[in-house]
Structure formats: structure tokens, C-alpha cells
């Protein structure tokens, strides 16, 4: 389970020792489960005993149940989905694991794809599973409500959904009712009968009342459990019960207000003070309450409140954590606002400090944001933004800044820089504008605070790092690799030496830019530095992309053995460092390793490693890894003679990377024509592709212009070499063979001059096939000899 989750939200609340039996309602719940209805809807106002009834039912059914107690903070789709997956994992660790993995990715994949995977995992169970969403009425975010409609509409028969809510949800209740797919338990069902009220007041509240008195209370509360409980608490202190009952009247709202005053007023002063001082908390523990109240006996105080039935609900069997009944919590907060409004900010401040000291930064920031003085919130956010981004908790950090007023940033240059990094990592078009605005705000803040040289240099270093990191933004229109390298170098010079996490980003940026200039030696230095600084600074994401890019940079040189050793060494290193934590980018190393094993013709090992790597990066929004992994797997399936599986791998890539349609079409054509050239379906598919490819290949002049500059992009050149050769063979009238040969020869000379052995081999093979197709046997033999002699020392095999 992710460390930032509140485990208490996932616990099924324990039952009180004394409980009113409600067999008629339990029978309704059992019928809904046994008839495999989709949904049990328990809809009634606050205090009708909805949660207690569900807990009692779960205890008796014995069916595995996932539980999620909702609160208003769950109106954030990634947070809601994270808790939903975690709830399922309390029952079955295999359910929800891919969803949790996807939510750790900086970019959230398509929601329908995530939910479909989740539902398929549930459908794979042989036994039933119950999901309870408690306090469903607190959800209001449109995307979450749409998510719930999607889940309900496609819910497998193994799953039974239970919602407890104070108001009817935005779900197709009428349609479900017409199809007999819903069990409804409403206020009229939950109201205590006279016999149940008598049992409750006598056995639970310890009151000896006549049936006439019970009937009066039951009638005036209309069987409302909370009203009866509040009445019982008040009567425990009353000498004249007859007069109390006679005077007891009013609607639910009025009863609640009256009895709350009665309950609070009849408690000792120290109890009342404790209740009000802890009212701001969603979850209570002894040490946390001590921090808010200044007491040293809050554990004993909480135990007293539970035994006195003062609306305190235990959240674990050990009684470490509690919460107030939602209704009672609202009332306490209202009372605090009326009586001691000046205390609220201080209480949030104390709670924030306690959570920070105990390592729960998310809760610490949450309480700090509720303080009227946001100074502490700003300090916490500035301090923890980069560490949280290094842990890929991007959505949470961006949410902090969404709630932080711009005025707070006006005198905080480094807070502006933190905001810029948060939105830069999101890597969405609109967020790049936020980065620009945040950098501008940082410059203004420097002037407002009359910053010294050290702070100005630090801000300038981060700004340069961000500009090099996001060359797509309007800040850097027209910047070439040399300019970006210079910008990264300047950032390294300006940044404090201890900011290793950002130094690793700059080193990675320089490595990538040197690679674009085909300077493999300088690129390697950058990638190795990214690894070293990333590990030192806790930025594991930047760290691992050092060796990933290094391996990809030496593969064109045909250094397969060295690349394989680097894959294995870094897989072992990061697995040791992470100690079993889920870390998607490591999947890219598995994919690189699997691709090398495939080239060595070690097919069994390659299949295992590629499959593992693709599963790891399944939800990672880094399409280079998806492309390499799916392409390698498609080649492997074709080698194994499984055309259907090869095409499935390509289709998966198409769905993951829709903008790469030209690459996937070319791959489909290349594999089909190589492995199944006589298949009528293959010939048909190939003709369709060829008819379309003339339009798609309009990008070729762009690739030619790149070639003229002396710069290179590995994927573009190899794709161009293979596809152009195949197009020229298949449609000889559409392309000038002299132009095609000239282009391929130019690429081959470039590869030879830079020592890109694998390129030499790939291009020579493409040229060989083209010469064969035009009957030029001698030239075909010459280029084939070139390919074989270049490949012999490297271990390249499957490319032939």
C-alpha cells in the first residue's frame, strides 16, 4: 500500500459489543447478494445507522469485502482511484495493482482503459466480492461520478457494490430498479421500530423506560437512531425523565441542535474542551490529540469517550485511531466556530506540525492550507515539492499549488520555482504556460525581497534548468542542441552543489542533446553523471534514465555485449536500492535487455524479459519504451511463427501510441512481408498499406533536411532507410531509384563515419534487398558483404 494513504479509510469499522438485532434488514441485504443484483443502495439522512447495519451484515455474510470511507478530499480522480485500488488490495493483492502503478505515472492514462483492466481483474475471481463505499454523498466531482457510472454499467457478476449515502446518487437508479438489479434500503426501512427502539434504549443506552415512554420517543424521533442516541445520552443525566420526554419535540434538525447542546453542556468542562479542541481532525489518535490539546492522557480520554457513547468510532481493532461520527463532527466544528473562532488556525497549525514530525507530509500540508496564515503551508510546499516530484507524486503537488493563492508566492522566489517544476513535470501544453508564469513570478519575487547574490544564482540555475528541460515551450522557440547544452551548463554552474536531484536532470538533458549531435563520448559523460547525481539526490527517475539513454546510445555502435552488461548491472542496482518498491521506469531496462537477447537469438530469455518489461511500463507515459518493447515482442512472435500474436503486439502499440501510426504501419508491413509473404491476407494488407504510405511518407523531406545539417535522430533515420527501400521495391514507379540509392548511401556513409555499426548493417541490408529487387546481383553481394563483415564482431544475428 502506498505510504501516503490513510489506512484507516480502508478499515471496516468494528462493531460495538451491544447491538440492536435487525434481522429484517439483514434479510434484504442477503437477498440482494444471493440474487446477484449489481447494487445495494442505502440512502437515508445522517444518523440512521447505515454504516452500522452494513458492518453487521458483512460480519455475518463471511463474503470478502473491500471498504472505503469517503471524505470531501476524495473529490480528486487520482486520489479516489488510488484509494479504490487500495481498498480492493485489502482483499486481493492482485486486484488494483496495475491501477496503482498507473496512478504513480506523471501522466494519467485513459481512464476507461484503467477501469477496464480493474474490472477484468475482478471478473477473473471465482468467488464473490463486495465493495462498500461509505458516505458516497461526499463525492461531487463530475469525472469521479462518471467513473462510477462506467464501473456500475460494466460491473462483472462477481462484484456487488454497496453505497451508503445521505442523498440519492447520480446513478441510473430507475433503470436498475426496472431490471431488478438494485436493493434499496431507505429511511423508512432504517427507522427503528418500537421494539428496536426499546432494545436500543434499554440494552445500549442503559435506560429503564416504560413502553409508553419508548413509544413517545420513538414517535417523536420517527425511529431516527441518532435522535434516540442523543436523547438517551441526555436522559442519562436527567432526574425527571417524564418531564424530559414530555418536552422533547421538534424536527430532526431541531432535535439535533437541542440534544447536542444538552450533551455538550452536561459533560465536564475538560471533556467539552477536549471535544472542541479535536473537532478539526478527520482522524484522531492519542498522540495527535495530545499535540492539539496540550494533554498527556488523550489515549485514556478517547477510551472514555468511546465507552460513554460520545459518537467516537474506532477505526482499528487496537484502538489506535478513531473518528467522530460525521454528524457529531460537524456539530463540534460549528460549536468551535461560534465559541472560539480564534483557536481554529492555531489548532490546524499544531496538527500540521504533528503530522510533519510523524512523516505524513500530505496531512501536514492539508492542515497548513486550512490555517488562515498560509506561511507554514508555503514553507512545507517549498520544502517538499521536489522530493515528492522525485517520487512521482505529481498530481498531489500540483493540487497544493492550485489551492495556494498567488499572493503567497509574491515574496517567495523558491516557492515560485517549486511551482514551475511541478507544472513542468506534468508535461501538458497548458502547463507549460504555467511554468512560464511561475518563472516570471520568481523574477518579480527576487526584486520584492531584495534578494542576495546566492538566492539570485539559485533561482537563475533552476530557471535555466527548466528552460532546457522544456525546449518545446515558447520560452525557447528556435533553440538548437548546442544552445540547450550551453543553457544546461550554465544551470549546473549556478545551482548549489547540494541540489543533486536537479543537477541530475541537467546532466540528462545535456546527454540527450549531445546524442542529437552524434557526440557519443560527451553524451555518455552526461548520462553517467545523471545516474550519479540522481542517486545522490534521491531523484531516481532522472537517475535511471542515465543508463537507459547510455545503453541506447551505444547500441548503434554495435556494442551489444557491453549494453547487455549495463542492463543487467543497473537492473540489479535499482532493484536493490528500491527494495521491492514498484518503479515503472526500470521496465525500460528490461525491454532493452530483452531486445539484445532477441538479437542474440536467445528467444526464451528474450520473451520472459520483454514480457516483464512491458508489464512494468504498462502505464508509463514514455512512448519510446512502449515502441521498443512492442516492436521487439512483435518481431519475437513473428520469429516464433505466431502471426496473430505479432499483430496483437502491434495493435497494443497502436492503442498506446496513436500518433505513431506510420511506425506501426511500417512495422506491420515489414513483419508480414518478411515472415508471411505468400499469405493472401498479408498481400492484401500490404497493398492497403502501400496505397496509404505515399501520403504518410510526405515527412521524408524533413528527414532529408535533418541529414543535411549533420544532426541525427536514430529512430527517424532507420525508419527512413527501411521504409524508403521497401517502398521503392514495391512501387518502382513512384520513387527515383537513383534518389533512393543516394539517400541510403548518404545514410550509410554517415553511419560509417560515426562508428554506428548497427546502422551500417541495417542500411546495408535495406540496400541489398533493393539491389536484388532490381536484378543488380553484384551490388547486392557487395552490400551484403559489408553488412556481414560489420556485424561479425558484434553478435548481431537476428537483424539478418
XYZ file of C-alpha atoms in Angstrom, residues 48-445:
398
model
C -29.967 6.360 10.587
C -27.407 3.624 11.289
C -26.447 2.878 7.702
C -22.791 2.115 8.377
C -23.536 0.028 11.477
C -26.012 -2.103 9.555
C -23.570 -2.752 6.693
C -20.763 -3.684 9.109
C -23.041 -6.093 10.968
C -24.126 -7.658 7.680
C -20.531 -8.085 6.458
C -19.618 -9.772 9.730
C -22.398 -12.323 9.235
C -22.105 -12.990 5.493
C -18.446 -14.014 5.506
C -18.089 -12.728 1.907
C -14.774 -10.877 1.266
C -15.406 -7.133 1.349
C -13.356 -4.084 0.293
C -14.181 -0.988 2.328
C -13.572 2.696 1.577
C -14.683 5.507 3.893
C -15.025 8.582 1.695
C -14.409 12.216 2.579
C -14.523 15.503 0.672
C -10.820 15.334 -0.141
C -11.598 12.300 -2.315
C -13.039 14.622 -4.983
C -9.784 14.248 -6.891
C -9.806 11.495 -9.503
C -6.248 10.146 -8.972
C -6.744 10.177 -5.179
C -10.141 8.441 -5.458
C -8.812 5.784 -7.826
C -5.769 5.231 -5.600
C -7.949 4.599 -2.561
C -10.324 2.435 -4.610
C -7.452 0.213 -5.765
C -6.018 0.106 -2.248
C -9.410 -0.981 -0.877
C -9.527 -3.908 -3.296
C -5.969 -4.836 -2.343
C -7.046 -5.274 1.269
C -8.980 -8.306 -0.041
C -6.882 -9.449 -3.007
C -3.423 -8.021 -3.712
C -3.731 -8.886 -7.399
C -6.727 -6.591 -7.868
C -5.852 -2.950 -8.447
C -2.079 -3.353 -8.714
C -1.921 -2.101 -12.348
C -4.233 0.780 -11.436
C -1.974 1.841 -8.555
C 1.013 1.565 -10.863
C -0.619 3.762 -13.485
C -1.501 6.414 -10.921
C 2.178 6.761 -9.995
C 2.976 7.771 -13.572
C 3.368 11.553 -14.157
C 0.725 11.339 -16.906
C -2.555 9.583 -16.156
C -3.530 7.154 -18.968
C -7.042 6.893 -20.402
C -9.460 6.306 -17.522
C -11.594 3.789 -19.425
C -8.507 1.678 -20.089
C -7.604 1.712 -16.392
C -11.118 0.806 -15.291
C -11.447 -1.950 -17.879
C -8.293 -3.590 -16.532
C -9.637 -3.314 -12.979
C -12.972 -4.890 -13.920
C -11.236 -7.702 -15.811
C -9.193 -8.498 -12.703
C -12.375 -8.758 -10.630
C -14.028 -10.863 -13.320
C -11.165 -13.334 -13.001
C -12.234 -14.249 -9.451
C -14.175 -17.435 -8.820
C -15.848 -16.184 -5.626
C -17.953 -13.076 -4.952
C -16.559 -9.762 -3.720
C -18.321 -6.849 -2.021
C -17.204 -3.225 -2.400
C -18.574 -0.755 0.170
C -18.283 2.989 -0.448
C -19.280 4.669 2.811
C -20.587 8.290 2.725
C -20.915 8.293 -1.069
C -22.771 11.634 -0.924
C -19.434 13.378 -0.288
C -18.399 12.729 -3.904
C -19.313 15.569 -6.257
C -16.527 15.742 -8.862
C -18.027 15.098 -12.304
C -15.200 12.856 -13.532
C -15.492 10.652 -10.453
C -19.264 10.343 -10.812
C -18.773 9.420 -14.471
C -16.196 6.848 -13.383
C -18.727 5.292 -11.022
C -21.355 5.124 -13.769
C -18.807 3.379 -16.005
C -17.975 0.852 -13.278
C -21.614 0.163 -12.495
C -22.574 -0.229 -16.149
C -19.813 -2.795 -16.797
C -19.719 -4.430 -13.395
C -18.902 -8.175 -13.519
C -21.258 -10.591 -11.698
C -18.529 -11.394 -9.140
C -18.768 -7.850 -7.725
C -21.559 -6.457 -5.538
C -21.480 -2.704 -4.886
C -22.839 -1.204 -1.645
C -23.288 2.568 -1.295
C -24.206 4.351 1.929
C -25.309 7.910 1.264
C -27.346 10.770 2.681
C -28.871 11.560 -0.699
C -29.671 9.638 -3.847
C -26.592 9.350 -6.086
C -26.276 10.445 -9.693
C -26.661 6.887 -10.969
C -29.283 5.193 -13.200
C -31.338 4.042 -10.194
C -34.648 3.892 -12.123
C -33.152 1.685 -14.842
C -31.599 -0.631 -12.275
C -34.900 -0.811 -10.414
C -36.778 -1.710 -13.597
C -34.296 -4.533 -14.264
C -34.362 -5.792 -10.666
C -30.650 -5.077 -10.339
C -30.792 -2.983 -7.169
C -31.638 -3.480 -3.494
C -32.824 -0.234 -1.902
C -32.817 0.419 1.821
C -34.106 3.871 2.685
C -35.017 5.941 5.721
C -38.390 4.239 6.174
C -36.614 0.856 6.269
C -33.891 2.027 8.657
C -36.214 3.649 11.174
C -36.246 1.767 14.474
C -39.489 0.004 15.184
C -40.895 0.416 18.663
C -39.399 -2.937 19.681
C -35.989 -1.996 18.253
C -36.120 1.399 19.990
C -36.920 -0.341 23.279
C -33.958 -2.695 22.825
C -31.674 0.205 21.923
C -32.623 2.426 24.866
C -32.516 -0.443 27.358
C -29.524 -2.575 26.227
C -27.303 0.043 24.564
C -28.093 3.224 26.484
C -28.807 1.519 29.808
C -32.212 3.181 30.385
C -35.233 1.565 32.008
C -38.282 3.098 30.342
C -41.877 2.089 30.120
C -43.251 1.050 26.734
C -45.290 4.265 26.759
C -42.161 6.351 27.187
C -40.364 4.377 24.477
C -43.325 4.881 22.136
C -43.260 8.624 22.785
C -39.565 8.880 21.982
C -39.856 6.562 19.006
C -42.763 8.600 17.639
C -41.086 11.944 18.094
C -37.785 10.838 16.603
C -39.550 8.790 13.882
C -37.171 5.944 14.639
C -34.114 8.053 13.923
C -31.177 6.222 15.512
C -29.072 9.337 16.129
C -32.015 11.118 17.705
C -32.618 8.187 20.036
C -28.934 8.043 20.939
C -28.806 11.776 21.668
C -31.991 11.509 23.684
C -30.558 8.581 25.616
C -27.366 10.491 26.401
C -29.376 13.418 27.723
C -31.668 11.199 29.775
C -28.705 9.522 31.472
C -28.230 12.823 33.313
C -31.926 13.592 33.908
C -33.679 13.076 37.243
C -37.165 13.713 35.821
C -37.433 11.509 32.723
C -41.179 12.014 32.434
C -40.830 15.779 32.068
C -37.903 15.438 29.673
C -39.833 13.112 27.376
C -42.920 15.293 27.540
C -40.897 18.359 26.483
C -38.959 16.537 23.822
C -40.244 17.539 20.351
C -39.312 19.064 17.006
C -37.977 18.110 13.600
C -34.754 16.221 13.157
C -32.722 19.397 12.717
C -34.168 20.981 15.836
C -33.797 17.792 17.862
C -30.187 17.554 16.797
C -29.399 21.150 17.771
C -31.192 20.811 21.117
C -29.688 17.461 22.105
C -26.191 18.448 21.058
C -26.374 21.400 23.435
C -27.716 19.103 26.109
C -24.970 16.533 25.597
C -22.148 19.041 25.482
C -23.413 21.075 28.417
C -23.735 18.032 30.641
C -20.156 16.903 30.104
C -17.392 18.041 32.484
C -15.546 21.153 31.359
C -12.361 19.269 30.440
C -14.352 16.838 28.265
C -16.084 19.710 26.456
C -12.733 21.404 25.904
C -11.229 18.181 24.537
C -14.139 17.669 22.137
C -13.880 21.189 20.746
C -10.076 21.224 20.517
C -10.052 17.989 18.493
C -13.060 18.881 16.331
C -10.902 19.885 13.344
C -9.478 16.365 12.958
C -10.759 13.825 10.455
C -8.880 11.095 12.322
C -7.932 11.055 15.993
C -5.153 9.279 17.855
C -3.837 9.765 21.375
C -0.519 11.394 20.408
C -2.179 13.647 17.816
C -4.805 14.792 20.311
C -2.067 15.420 22.882
C -0.386 17.750 20.380
C -3.611 19.726 19.873
C -4.810 19.879 23.470
C -1.556 20.037 25.410
C -2.658 16.988 27.421
C -0.673 13.832 28.078
C -3.595 11.447 28.581
C -5.512 11.649 25.312
C -5.402 7.871 24.885
C -7.402 7.495 28.109
C -9.685 10.363 27.120
C -10.519 8.710 23.788
C -11.224 5.428 25.552
C -13.619 7.284 27.889
C -15.432 8.960 25.003
C -15.927 5.593 23.302
C -17.254 3.960 26.442
C -19.551 6.945 27.067
C -21.059 6.602 23.559
C -19.999 10.120 22.656
C -20.055 9.485 18.912
C -16.477 8.209 18.722
C -15.953 5.382 16.232
C -12.832 3.159 16.461
C -11.059 2.631 13.160
C -8.904 -0.348 14.106
C -9.126 -3.232 16.491
C -6.187 -1.943 18.544
C -7.979 1.392 19.192
C -5.068 3.490 17.958
C -7.213 5.596 15.619
C -10.764 6.911 15.884
C -13.058 9.342 14.174
C -16.077 11.265 15.327
C -19.421 10.392 13.850
C -19.716 12.646 10.794
C -22.765 14.421 12.153
C -21.246 14.940 15.577
C -18.019 16.190 14.000
C -19.968 18.799 12.025
C -21.688 19.957 15.183
C -18.458 20.199 17.161
C -16.878 22.270 14.402
C -19.880 24.586 14.289
C -19.715 24.958 18.060
C -15.982 25.709 17.863
C -16.565 28.332 15.156
C -19.189 30.056 17.287
C -17.404 29.915 20.624
C -13.651 30.077 19.855
C -13.074 31.055 16.199
C -9.657 32.489 17.065
C -8.467 28.996 18.097
C -9.098 27.254 14.775
C -5.952 28.426 12.978
C -3.763 27.502 15.926
C -5.277 24.006 16.084
C -4.600 23.454 12.379
C -1.037 24.694 12.946
C -0.490 22.203 15.768
C -1.959 19.356 13.705
C 0.266 20.279 10.772
C 3.384 20.250 12.958
C 2.474 16.851 14.426
C 1.881 15.283 11.031
C 5.157 16.711 9.708
C 7.098 15.337 12.684
C 5.482 11.939 12.123
C 6.254 11.810 8.409
C 2.779 12.398 6.940
C 3.586 15.383 4.740
C 0.303 15.216 2.814
C -1.743 15.630 6.014
C 0.702 18.271 7.291
C 0.191 20.362 4.166
C -3.581 19.788 4.253
C -3.885 21.248 7.760
C -1.478 24.063 6.930
C -3.652 25.023 3.954
C -6.643 25.308 6.296
C -4.768 27.758 8.516
C -5.736 31.390 7.928
C -1.997 32.189 7.904
C -0.591 30.257 4.953
C 3.052 30.900 5.839
C 3.544 27.375 7.127
C 1.803 25.858 4.110
C 4.113 27.804 1.796
C 7.220 26.641 3.694
C 6.116 22.997 3.675
C 5.248 23.053 -0.015
C 8.520 24.737 -0.949
C 10.468 22.209 1.137
C 8.734 19.067 -0.091
C 7.811 19.799 -3.723
C 10.978 18.403 -5.292
C 11.196 15.284 -3.059
C 7.559 14.486 -3.850
C 8.121 15.066 -7.569
C 11.117 12.713 -7.399
C 8.641 10.129 -6.021
C 6.281 10.844 -8.974
C 3.563 12.336 -6.732
C 2.944 14.996 -9.346
C -0.837 15.301 -9.103
C -0.720 15.830 -5.346
C 1.914 18.580 -5.627
C 0.080 20.388 -8.427
C -3.038 20.225 -6.246
C -1.150 22.043 -3.485
C -0.323 24.916 -5.804
C -3.883 25.026 -7.139
C -5.016 25.845 -3.579
C -2.224 28.276 -2.788
C -3.153 31.918 -3.582
C -0.829 33.732 -5.959
C -0.278 36.395 -3.287
C 1.626 33.857 -1.182
C 4.179 33.451 -3.975
C 4.852 37.156 -4.389
C 7.669 37.230 -1.834
C 8.845 33.603 -2.202
C 11.167 33.125 -5.199
C 11.951 29.456 -4.488
C 8.265 28.683 -3.962
C 7.681 30.033 -7.487
C 10.477 27.758 -8.733
C 8.851 24.795 -6.962
C 5.584 25.582 -8.727
C 7.379 25.798 -12.070
C 8.901 22.338 -11.579
C 5.538 20.850 -10.587
C 3.868 22.025 -13.781
C 6.916 21.256 -15.914
C 6.834 17.607 -14.872
C 3.135 17.408 -15.820
C 4.267 17.995 -19.433
C 0.918 19.180 -20.752
C 0.537 22.035 -23.199
C -1.409 24.315 -20.853
C 1.009 23.587 -18.005
C 3.949 24.966 -19.978
C 2.308 28.369 -19.784
C 2.086 27.910 -16.014
C 5.829 27.237 -15.989
C 6.473 30.491 -17.830
C 4.238 32.448 -15.456
C 5.896 30.875 -12.417
C 9.378 31.778 -13.690
C 8.231 35.347 -14.275
C 6.779 35.434 -10.754
C 10.115 34.182 -9.382
C 11.940 37.101 -11.021
C 9.452 39.578 -9.557
C 9.719 37.967 -6.118
